[in-house]
Amino acid sequence: MNASSVIRGGTVVEASWSGPADVLIRNGKIAALLEPGAVVADPTVQTIDAVGKLVLPGGVDPHCHVGFTSGEFTSLDSYAECTTAAVCGGTTTIVDFAIPRPGQRPLDAAIAQRAKAVEGLCDSALHGCVVEWDDTTADQLKTMADNGIRTVKMFTTYAGESMADAHTILRTMQTTRDLGGMVIIHCESDAIVVDAQTRAAGAAGIDAAHMACTRPEIAEAAAVAEILAIAESQHAPVYFVHQSTAEAVELVADARKRGLVAFTESVTHHLVLDDRAYTGEEPERFVCCPPLRSAEAVEALGEHLFTGHITTIGSDHCCYDLGQKQSHRHDVRAMPNGLPGVETRLPVIFSRYVNDRGLSASRFVQLSATNPARTNGLYPRKGSLMPGADADIAIWDPQTRWTVGVDQLHMATDYTPYEGMELKGRPTTVLVGGHVVVDHGELVDATPRGRHIEANPLDFREMAIGCIPMA
Ligand code: URP
Ligand code: ZN
Ligand code: ZN
């Protein structure tokens, strides 16, 4: 068979199976998976050695903010910087957000953000965002869907910035449903959060050390319950971003049992870090929304990686640096929320859950690549090694032990919330469209080959037949 390269000797891991296979690549696509050794050595074909390694579809990060402006802060990375970090961490597709600034049209935000895709080292897709409904919103959403932007982010919090009211959420759900898309939503009851913040300011304190009590678990549960009711009333699919408690995840799982098409995303930091981080010397390093929860809550949330109730794992990457995080550390209401994590998502989850807790490598791929591709209309082009898929591949050494340190990472910031964490497993070679961009763990090709990938209409029947639990 005519191929441009072959990955030999590894164990291919797909969401639904794994086993020894050689991977043939031609014209930037997967050409075939073959029995090990079936291809005769040919000097015109580049051979990539994967003996002792796992061969994974490149990660798909469904939740990645690039150069994101909120209030007075803008996160620090460009597409080139964010995707450099992504590929070094084994992720080969990011899904970014086009969140309009106050007064900006959602469509204009999407057009501006989409134009940046070509600066990326890997491909990207985009979530739109609606904050306020007006007479033009339905047409804007139609234009976005026609251009492959079908998932629409909404917020129940951040009043005056990106919070939408219930009417806007309902209308957006109706419209995206009919356009083959869905609303993806940040759920925290703003009323409960504002009350908790006000009480904290008058008592315990509102500095970063008190982050956890300013956004309590009940704020998340309350908003999830309301959004589920709106979605059920409209028979509209819905995807909950960064669910941080088992209770929130279970509310969604119960709604699925009642017939709603609903998905749960969890993010790395909620699955691995806990609120003891706020008792340390630099609690501002860990300020994110929802906040880190108790160790017991983290344990209970992590269980749902095994039950199947968590659909995807994202990073919620926000590349602020310590200067930004420290500038308002005395008052979390004024701080930039969010943690850098596009590069650490896969290694941290692999180490903590596959190595330490026995999550299967296939489920890891399902959560971190295949399901994110499915729920974003990118599958099977992304998130799979099936013939015809883009040859975006992470060759993974499951045995290497290493210690996370900001010096070895590529994110455009000066800290990582995982500093000093000892991990086992990391990508060694990463291919984007058949090109080796990371080799022996080092970036070797920084060519900007990124494309904006248009989402196909979401096919929930196909997702049910595939690997996503729908009930
Ligand atoms: O703290 C967070 N998550 N910041 C990023 C914006 C968002 O809410 O996703
Ligand atoms: Zn959010
Ligand atoms: Zn986010």
Short mmCIF file of C-alpha atoms and ligand atoms in Angstrom, two decimals:
data_model
loop_
_atom_site.label_atom_id
_atom_site.label_comp_id
_atom_site.label_asym_id
_atom_site.label_seq_id
_atom_site.Cartn_x
_atom_site.Cartn_y
_atom_site.Cartn_z
CA MET A 1 0.00 0.00 0.00
CA ASN A 2 1.20 3.47 -0.88
CA ALA A 3 1.85 5.34 2.40
CA SER A 4 3.91 8.32 3.48
CA SER A 5 4.61 7.03 6.97
CA VAL A 6 3.94 4.08 9.21
CA ILE A 7 3.81 3.92 12.98
CA ARG A 8 5.13 0.51 13.91
CA GLY A 9 4.98 -1.73 16.92
CA GLY A 10 2.61 0.20 19.18
CA THR A 11 -0.69 -0.59 20.85
CA VAL A 12 -3.47 1.35 19.20
CA VAL A 13 -6.04 2.64 21.68
CA GLU A 14 -9.43 3.64 20.38
CA ALA A 15 -12.50 4.49 22.48
CA SER A 16 -14.03 1.08 21.87
CA TRP A 17 -11.02 -1.26 21.52
CA SER A 18 -7.28 -1.48 21.83
CA GLY A 19 -4.68 -3.83 20.45
CA PRO A 20 -1.41 -4.12 18.56
CA ALA A 21 -1.55 -2.54 15.11
CA ASP A 22 0.61 -0.59 12.70
CA VAL A 23 -0.82 2.71 11.52
CA LEU A 24 -0.42 3.73 7.91
CA ILE A 25 -0.64 7.41 7.05
CA ARG A 26 -1.16 8.87 3.62
CA ASN A 27 -1.92 12.47 2.58
CA GLY A 28 -2.38 13.55 6.19
CA LYS A 29 -5.04 10.94 6.88
CA ILE A 30 -5.12 7.51 8.48
CA ALA A 31 -4.90 5.13 5.52
CA ALA A 32 -5.14 1.80 7.34
CA LEU A 33 -4.62 -0.07 10.60
CA LEU A 34 -2.76 -3.28 9.88
CA GLU A 35 -1.43 -6.33 11.65
CA PRO A 36 1.96 -5.55 13.20
CA GLY A 37 4.71 -6.12 10.64
CA ALA A 38 2.31 -6.48 7.71
CA VAL A 39 3.99 -3.61 5.85
CA VAL A 40 7.28 -4.46 4.21
CA ALA A 41 10.06 -1.97 4.99
CA ASP A 42 10.28 0.64 2.24
CA PRO A 43 12.89 3.42 2.22
CA THR A 44 10.36 5.88 0.78
CA VAL A 45 8.13 5.47 3.79
CA GLN A 46 9.02 7.19 7.07
CA THR A 47 8.95 4.72 9.94
CA ILE A 48 7.98 5.93 13.38
CA ASP A 49 8.84 3.52 16.15
CA ALA A 50 6.13 2.98 18.75
CA VAL A 51 7.36 -0.21 20.39
CA GLY A 52 6.25 -0.25 24.03
CA LYS A 53 4.04 2.80 23.44
CA LEU A 54 0.35 3.51 23.13
CA VAL A 55 -0.85 5.05 19.90
CA LEU A 56 -3.77 7.35 20.69
CA PRO A 57 -5.93 9.65 18.61
CA GLY A 58 -4.66 13.14 19.41
CA GLY A 59 -6.58 14.69 22.27
CA VAL A 60 -9.55 16.96 21.58
CA ASP A 61 -9.89 19.65 24.24
CA PRO A 62 -13.56 20.70 24.26
CA HIS A 63 -13.02 23.69 26.57
CA CYS A 64 -10.13 25.98 25.86
CA HIS A 65 -10.14 29.78 26.18
CA VAL A 66 -7.56 31.46 23.94
CA GLY A 67 -6.82 35.15 24.43
CA PHE A 68 -10.03 35.41 26.44
CA THR A 69 -11.13 38.82 27.76
CA SER A 70 -13.25 39.03 30.89
CA GLY A 71 -13.52 42.30 32.76
CA GLU A 72 -10.15 44.05 32.78
CA PHE A 73 -8.15 40.89 32.08
CA THR A 74 -7.21 39.10 28.88
CA SER A 75 -5.61 35.66 29.06
CA LEU A 76 -2.13 35.76 27.65
CA ASP A 77 -1.85 33.26 24.84
CA SER A 78 -2.16 33.56 21.07
CA TYR A 79 -3.34 30.66 18.93
CA ALA A 80 0.29 29.83 18.16
CA GLU A 81 1.15 29.71 21.86
CA CYS A 82 -1.92 27.82 23.00
CA THR A 83 -1.63 25.19 20.29
CA THR A 84 2.12 24.80 20.86
CA ALA A 85 1.29 23.87 24.44
CA ALA A 86 -1.61 21.70 23.27
CA VAL A 87 0.47 19.56 20.93
CA CYS A 88 3.29 19.23 23.46
CA GLY A 89 0.67 17.77 25.81
CA GLY A 90 -0.78 15.40 23.21
CA THR A 91 -3.82 17.49 22.26
CA THR A 92 -4.23 18.09 18.53
CA THR A 93 -7.61 19.85 18.37
CA ILE A 94 -8.85 22.62 20.62
CA VAL A 95 -12.36 24.00 20.84
CA ASP A 96 -12.19 27.69 21.73
CA PHE A 97 -14.92 30.21 22.55
CA ALA A 98 -16.09 33.35 20.80
CA ILE A 99 -17.47 35.25 23.79
CA PRO A 100 -18.75 38.68 22.77
CA ARG A 101 -17.59 41.73 24.67
CA PRO A 102 -20.40 43.89 26.03
CA GLY A 103 -22.12 45.46 23.01
CA GLN A 104 -20.50 43.11 20.48
CA ARG A 105 -22.68 40.85 18.28
CA PRO A 106 -22.13 37.11 18.81
CA LEU A 107 -21.56 36.66 15.08
CA ASP A 108 -18.87 39.35 15.01
CA ALA A 109 -17.12 37.75 17.97
CA ALA A 110 -17.21 34.42 16.13
CA ILE A 111 -15.85 35.88 12.88
CA ALA A 112 -12.99 37.58 14.74
CA GLN A 113 -12.02 34.50 16.76
CA ARG A 114 -12.33 32.10 13.83
CA ALA A 115 -9.82 34.14 11.82
CA LYS A 116 -7.12 33.23 14.37
CA ALA A 117 -7.34 29.49 13.66
CA VAL A 118 -4.73 29.70 10.89
CA GLU A 119 -2.10 30.79 13.43
CA GLY A 120 -2.46 27.46 15.24
CA LEU A 121 -0.08 24.52 15.06
CA CYS A 122 -3.13 22.27 15.07
CA ASP A 123 -6.78 22.52 14.11
CA SER A 124 -9.44 24.22 16.17
CA ALA A 125 -13.18 24.58 16.32
CA LEU A 126 -15.28 27.22 17.99
CA HIS A 127 -18.19 27.57 20.38
CA GLY A 128 -20.36 30.65 19.81
CA CYS A 129 -21.88 32.52 22.75
CA VAL A 130 -25.15 34.38 23.34
CA VAL A 131 -25.55 36.82 26.22
CA GLU A 132 -28.69 38.75 25.27
CA TRP A 133 -31.50 37.81 22.91
CA ASP A 134 -32.64 40.34 20.31
CA ASP A 135 -34.42 40.30 16.93
CA THR A 136 -31.21 39.43 15.11
CA THR A 137 -29.97 36.60 17.32
CA ALA A 138 -31.74 33.75 15.52
CA ASP A 139 -30.31 34.85 12.16
CA GLN A 140 -26.85 35.23 13.67
CA LEU A 141 -27.06 31.70 15.09
CA LYS A 142 -28.13 30.41 11.68
CA THR A 143 -25.15 32.06 10.01
CA MET A 144 -22.85 30.64 12.66
CA ALA A 145 -24.29 27.14 12.19
CA ASP A 146 -23.89 27.46 8.40
CA ASN A 147 -20.21 28.16 9.14
CA GLY A 148 -19.83 25.16 11.41
CA ILE A 149 -20.29 26.88 14.76
CA ARG A 150 -23.14 24.90 16.31
CA THR A 151 -22.38 24.77 20.03
CA VAL A 152 -23.31 27.92 21.90
CA LYS A 153 -21.88 28.79 25.31
CA MET A 154 -24.10 30.42 27.89
CA PHE A 155 -23.55 31.49 31.46
CA THR A 156 -25.94 31.68 34.41
CA THR A 157 -23.42 33.81 36.30
CA TYR A 158 -20.98 36.70 35.74
CA ALA A 159 -23.71 39.40 35.77
CA GLY A 160 -22.84 42.41 33.63
CA GLU A 161 -20.25 40.41 31.71
CA SER A 162 -21.57 37.26 30.04
CA MET A 163 -24.57 36.13 32.11
CA ALA A 164 -27.76 35.40 30.13
CA ASP A 165 -31.25 35.42 31.59
CA ALA A 166 -33.62 32.45 31.45
CA HIS A 167 -35.59 33.85 28.48
CA THR A 168 -32.40 34.16 26.46
CA ILE A 169 -31.30 30.68 27.43
CA LEU A 170 -34.66 29.19 26.43
CA ARG A 171 -34.75 30.96 23.05
CA THR A 172 -31.15 30.01 22.33
CA MET A 173 -31.88 26.37 23.20
CA GLN A 174 -34.87 26.32 20.83
CA THR A 175 -32.88 27.84 18.02
CA THR A 176 -29.69 25.79 18.36
CA ARG A 177 -31.77 22.60 18.67
CA ASP A 178 -33.34 23.33 15.27
CA LEU A 179 -29.94 24.10 13.76
CA GLY A 180 -28.38 20.77 14.71
CA GLY A 181 -26.48 22.24 17.62
CA MET A 182 -26.82 22.68 21.34
CA VAL A 183 -26.32 25.05 24.21
CA ILE A 184 -23.30 24.37 26.39
CA ILE A 185 -23.66 26.02 29.73
CA HIS A 186 -21.78 27.23 32.80
CA CYS A 187 -24.12 26.62 35.73
CA GLU A 188 -23.81 28.57 38.95
CA SER A 189 -26.77 30.49 40.37
CA ASP A 190 -25.63 34.10 40.30
CA ALA A 191 -28.00 35.06 43.14
CA ILE A 192 -26.53 32.42 45.45
CA VAL A 193 -22.97 33.32 44.44
CA VAL A 194 -23.47 37.06 44.96
CA ASP A 195 -25.08 36.44 48.34
CA ALA A 196 -22.23 34.12 49.40
CA GLN A 197 -19.66 36.67 48.24
CA THR A 198 -21.38 39.48 50.12
CA ARG A 199 -21.55 37.45 53.30
CA ALA A 200 -17.91 36.37 52.96
CA ALA A 201 -16.84 40.00 52.46
CA GLY A 202 -18.54 40.91 55.73
CA ALA A 203 -17.22 37.97 57.72
CA ALA A 204 -14.52 35.41 56.86
CA GLY A 205 -13.01 37.44 54.03
CA ILE A 206 -13.24 37.71 50.25
CA ASP A 207 -9.57 37.12 49.41
CA ALA A 208 -8.38 34.14 47.36
CA ALA A 209 -8.06 31.96 50.48
CA HIS A 210 -11.87 32.11 50.78
CA MET A 211 -12.63 31.25 47.17
CA ALA A 212 -14.40 27.97 47.94
CA CYS A 213 -17.07 29.43 50.22
CA THR A 214 -17.87 32.27 47.81
CA ARG A 215 -19.25 29.89 45.17
CA PRO A 216 -20.84 27.01 47.11
CA GLU A 217 -21.84 23.66 45.66
CA ILE A 218 -25.52 24.49 46.05
CA ALA A 219 -25.11 27.38 43.60
CA GLU A 220 -24.09 24.87 40.95
CA ALA A 221 -26.86 22.38 41.76
CA ALA A 222 -29.53 25.10 41.72
CA ALA A 223 -28.51 26.34 38.28
CA VAL A 224 -28.20 22.82 36.85
CA ALA A 225 -31.74 22.02 38.03
CA GLU A 226 -33.15 25.16 36.42
CA ILE A 227 -31.34 24.62 33.13
CA LEU A 228 -32.41 20.98 32.97
CA ALA A 229 -36.03 22.08 33.42
CA ILE A 230 -35.74 24.61 30.59
CA ALA A 231 -34.06 22.05 28.32
CA GLU A 232 -36.67 19.39 29.11
CA SER A 233 -39.50 21.83 28.41
CA GLN A 234 -37.99 22.43 24.94
CA HIS A 235 -36.73 18.88 24.24
CA ALA A 236 -33.42 20.60 23.63
CA PRO A 237 -30.05 18.91 24.01
CA VAL A 238 -27.74 20.49 26.55
CA TYR A 239 -24.10 20.10 27.60
CA PHE A 240 -22.95 21.19 31.05
CA VAL A 241 -19.39 22.50 31.16
CA HIS A 242 -17.01 21.98 34.06
CA GLN A 243 -19.37 20.14 36.41
CA SER A 244 -17.55 20.07 39.70
CA THR A 245 -19.67 17.90 41.99
CA ALA A 246 -21.13 14.40 41.88
CA GLU A 247 -24.50 15.89 42.75
CA ALA A 248 -24.51 18.08 39.63
CA VAL A 249 -23.41 15.13 37.49
CA GLU A 250 -26.18 12.97 38.95
CA LEU A 251 -28.84 15.60 38.23
CA VAL A 252 -27.83 15.39 34.57
CA ALA A 253 -27.71 11.57 34.62
CA ASP A 254 -31.24 11.48 36.07
CA ALA A 255 -32.48 13.81 33.33
CA ARG A 256 -30.92 11.48 30.74
CA LYS A 257 -32.92 8.62 32.25
CA ARG A 258 -36.06 10.72 31.68
CA GLY A 259 -35.11 10.98 28.00
CA LEU A 260 -33.25 14.28 27.78
CA VAL A 261 -30.16 14.43 25.60
CA ALA A 262 -27.73 15.87 28.13
CA PHE A 263 -23.99 15.68 28.64
CA THR A 264 -21.53 16.29 31.45
CA GLU A 265 -18.06 17.73 31.05
CA SER A 266 -15.61 17.71 33.91
CA VAL A 267 -12.28 19.46 33.83
CA THR A 268 -8.87 18.32 34.98
CA HIS A 269 -8.51 20.55 38.03
CA HIS A 270 -11.86 19.53 39.52
CA LEU A 271 -10.91 15.87 39.10
CA VAL A 272 -7.45 16.17 40.67
CA LEU A 273 -7.05 19.25 42.89
CA ASP A 274 -9.05 20.09 46.00
CA ASP A 275 -9.83 23.09 48.18
CA ARG A 276 -6.82 22.55 50.43
CA ALA A 277 -5.01 24.48 47.71
CA TYR A 278 -6.70 27.62 49.08
CA THR A 279 -5.02 27.16 52.45
CA GLY A 280 -1.53 27.38 50.95
CA GLU A 281 0.71 30.40 50.51
CA GLU A 282 -0.56 31.37 47.06
CA PRO A 283 -4.25 30.52 46.92
CA GLU A 284 -4.71 32.86 43.94
CA ARG A 285 -2.99 30.26 41.74
CA PHE A 286 -6.12 28.13 42.08
CA VAL A 287 -8.93 30.67 41.67
CA CYS A 288 -11.39 29.31 39.13
CA CYS A 289 -15.15 29.00 38.71
CA PRO A 290 -16.61 26.77 39.99
CA PRO A 291 -13.93 26.66 42.68
CA LEU A 292 -11.97 23.62 43.75
CA ARG A 293 -14.11 21.45 46.02
CA SER A 294 -13.38 19.35 49.10
CA ALA A 295 -11.25 16.21 48.81
CA GLU A 296 -14.38 14.09 49.39
CA ALA A 297 -16.19 15.90 46.59
CA VAL A 298 -13.24 15.35 44.23
CA GLU A 299 -13.28 11.64 45.06
CA ALA A 300 -17.03 11.41 44.39
CA LEU A 301 -16.72 13.35 41.13
CA GLY A 302 -13.88 11.12 39.95
CA GLU A 303 -16.02 8.02 40.47
CA HIS A 304 -18.22 9.22 37.64
CA LEU A 305 -15.38 8.73 35.19
CA PHE A 306 -15.96 5.05 35.93
CA THR A 307 -19.79 5.07 36.05
CA GLY A 308 -19.98 6.61 32.60
CA HIS A 309 -21.93 9.66 33.74
CA ILE A 310 -19.12 12.02 32.77
CA THR A 311 -19.08 12.44 29.00
CA THR A 312 -15.93 14.47 28.38
CA ILE A 313 -12.86 15.88 30.10
CA GLY A 314 -11.83 19.41 29.19
CA SER A 315 -9.15 21.71 30.49
CA ASP A 316 -11.02 25.05 30.81
CA HIS A 317 -7.62 26.45 29.88
CA CYS A 318 -7.23 30.15 30.77
CA CYS A 319 -3.69 31.36 30.45
CA TYR A 320 -3.37 34.05 33.08
CA ASP A 321 -0.01 34.61 34.75
CA LEU A 322 0.82 35.15 38.40
CA GLY A 323 0.92 38.93 38.04
CA GLN A 324 -2.68 38.88 36.83
CA LYS A 325 -3.75 36.36 39.45
CA GLN A 326 -2.07 38.32 42.25
CA SER A 327 -3.25 41.77 41.25
CA HIS A 328 -6.63 41.50 42.99
CA ARG A 329 -6.01 38.56 45.30
CA HIS A 330 -7.60 40.41 48.20
CA ASP A 331 -10.98 40.28 46.43
CA VAL A 332 -11.98 37.28 44.30
CA ARG A 333 -14.82 39.30 42.76
CA ALA A 334 -12.22 41.30 40.84
CA MET A 335 -9.78 38.47 40.05
CA PRO A 336 -9.32 36.76 36.69
CA ASN A 337 -10.87 33.28 37.01
CA GLY A 338 -9.43 30.21 35.39
CA LEU A 339 -6.31 28.06 35.30
CA PRO A 340 -3.79 27.21 32.59
CA GLY A 341 -4.19 23.57 31.61
CA VAL A 342 -4.31 22.73 27.90
CA GLU A 343 -0.87 21.08 28.10
CA THR A 344 -1.34 19.20 31.38
CA ARG A 345 -4.89 17.86 30.79
CA LEU A 346 -3.90 14.52 29.27
CA PRO A 347 -0.80 13.66 31.32
CA VAL A 348 -2.45 14.58 34.64
CA ILE A 349 -5.61 12.56 33.94
CA PHE A 350 -3.67 9.62 32.50
CA SER A 351 -1.41 9.46 35.53
CA ARG A 352 -4.01 10.01 38.22
CA TYR A 353 -6.80 7.92 36.73
CA VAL A 354 -5.33 5.38 34.28
CA ASN A 355 -2.18 4.60 36.24
CA ASP A 356 -3.32 5.23 39.79
CA ARG A 357 -6.99 4.20 39.68
CA GLY A 358 -7.30 1.69 36.86
CA LEU A 359 -9.37 3.67 34.37
CA SER A 360 -8.98 1.85 31.06
CA ALA A 361 -6.88 3.48 28.36
CA SER A 362 -9.89 3.21 26.02
CA ARG A 363 -12.11 5.12 28.44
CA PHE A 364 -9.35 7.74 28.72
CA VAL A 365 -9.40 8.14 24.94
CA GLN A 366 -13.19 8.22 24.94
CA LEU A 367 -13.30 11.00 27.55
CA SER A 368 -10.47 13.11 26.25
CA ALA A 369 -10.67 12.73 22.47
CA THR A 370 -13.57 10.73 21.04
CA ASN A 371 -16.48 12.08 23.05
CA PRO A 372 -15.28 15.69 22.77
CA ALA A 373 -15.12 15.18 18.99
CA ARG A 374 -18.61 13.66 18.95
CA THR A 375 -20.29 16.31 21.07
CA ASN A 376 -18.71 19.02 18.93
CA GLY A 377 -19.64 17.58 15.52
CA LEU A 378 -16.01 16.76 14.68
CA TYR A 379 -16.17 12.95 14.75
CA PRO A 380 -14.91 10.75 13.07
CA ARG A 381 -12.53 13.22 11.44
CA LYS A 382 -11.16 13.93 14.93
CA GLY A 383 -11.01 11.74 18.03
CA SER A 384 -10.40 8.49 16.18
CA LEU A 385 -7.76 6.54 14.28
CA MET A 386 -10.24 4.99 11.87
CA PRO A 387 -9.18 5.06 8.22
CA GLY A 388 -10.17 8.42 6.78
CA ALA A 389 -9.63 10.32 10.04
CA ASP A 390 -7.08 13.13 10.14
CA ALA A 391 -3.68 11.69 11.09
CA ASP A 392 -3.58 13.55 14.41
CA ILE A 393 -1.86 11.12 16.74
CA ALA A 394 -0.26 11.07 20.18
CA ILE A 395 2.30 8.31 20.72
CA TRP A 396 2.25 7.85 24.45
CA ASP A 397 4.87 6.40 26.76
CA PRO A 398 2.83 5.00 29.66
CA GLN A 399 5.92 4.28 31.80
CA THR A 400 7.93 7.52 31.89
CA ARG A 401 7.95 9.16 35.31
CA TRP A 402 8.30 12.93 35.45
CA THR A 403 7.65 15.85 37.72
CA VAL A 404 5.56 18.73 36.47
CA GLY A 405 7.42 22.02 36.45
CA VAL A 406 6.51 25.25 34.72
CA ASP A 407 9.98 25.37 33.15
CA GLN A 408 9.26 22.37 30.96
CA LEU A 409 5.81 23.50 29.87
CA HIS A 410 4.97 25.70 26.90
CA MET A 411 1.91 27.62 28.07
CA ALA A 412 2.30 31.41 27.93
CA THR A 413 2.33 31.81 31.68
CA ASP A 414 4.75 31.59 34.57
CA TYR A 415 2.99 29.00 36.69
CA THR A 416 1.11 25.73 36.65
CA PRO A 417 -1.36 24.60 39.32
CA TYR A 418 0.29 21.14 39.09
CA GLU A 419 3.82 22.31 40.02
CA GLY A 420 5.78 19.47 41.63
CA MET A 421 3.18 16.81 40.87
CA GLU A 422 4.76 13.45 40.09
CA LEU A 423 3.26 11.82 37.05
CA LYS A 424 3.69 8.62 35.08
CA GLY A 425 3.05 8.74 31.35
CA ARG A 426 3.35 11.44 28.72
CA PRO A 427 3.32 11.88 24.96
CA THR A 428 6.65 11.39 23.24
CA THR A 429 5.77 11.87 19.57
CA VAL A 430 2.81 13.86 18.30
CA LEU A 431 1.61 14.08 14.72
CA VAL A 432 -0.66 16.72 13.27
CA GLY A 433 -2.10 15.87 9.86
CA GLY A 434 0.63 13.23 9.47
CA HIS A 435 3.47 15.66 10.27
CA VAL A 436 5.65 14.92 13.29
CA VAL A 437 5.47 18.12 15.36
CA VAL A 438 6.72 16.73 18.68
CA ASP A 439 9.52 14.17 18.76
CA HIS A 440 11.12 12.70 21.89
CA GLY A 441 8.97 15.14 23.84
CA GLU A 442 10.39 18.21 22.05
CA LEU A 443 8.62 20.55 19.67
CA VAL A 444 10.32 20.00 16.30
CA ASP A 445 7.95 21.66 13.86
CA ALA A 446 6.15 24.94 14.64
CA THR A 447 4.59 25.36 11.21
CA PRO A 448 1.16 26.97 11.57
CA ARG A 449 -1.03 24.40 9.86
CA GLY A 450 -4.15 25.18 11.88
CA ARG A 451 -7.57 25.25 10.27
CA HIS A 452 -10.96 26.18 11.62
CA ILE A 453 -12.85 22.89 11.49
CA GLU A 454 -16.55 23.25 10.84
CA ALA A 455 -18.79 21.23 13.11
CA ASN A 456 -21.24 18.89 11.40
CA PRO A 457 -24.83 18.88 12.63
CA LEU A 458 -24.84 16.96 15.90
CA ASP A 459 -26.11 13.41 15.42
CA PHE A 460 -27.39 12.22 18.80
CA ARG A 461 -28.56 8.89 17.39
CA GLU A 462 -25.04 8.17 16.17
CA MET A 463 -23.68 9.21 19.56
CA ALA A 464 -26.01 6.72 21.27
CA ILE A 465 -24.90 3.95 18.93
CA GLY A 466 -21.32 4.98 19.57
CA CYS A 467 -19.74 5.37 22.91
CA ILE A 468 -21.78 8.03 24.65
CA PRO A 469 -24.22 6.85 27.31
CA MET A 470 -27.57 8.40 26.47
CA ALA A 471 -29.57 6.90 29.33
O1 URP B 1 -12.85 30.08 36.08
C1 URP B 1 -13.16 29.89 34.91
N1 URP B 1 -13.76 28.78 34.58
N2 URP B 1 -12.86 30.82 33.99
C2 URP B 1 -13.08 30.75 32.61
C3 URP B 1 -14.43 31.18 32.21
C4 URP B 1 -15.43 30.10 32.47
O2 URP B 1 -16.26 30.29 33.33
O3 URP B 1 -15.38 29.05 31.85
ZN ZN B 2 -17.37 28.54 32.80
ZN ZN B 3 -14.36 28.06 30.64
#
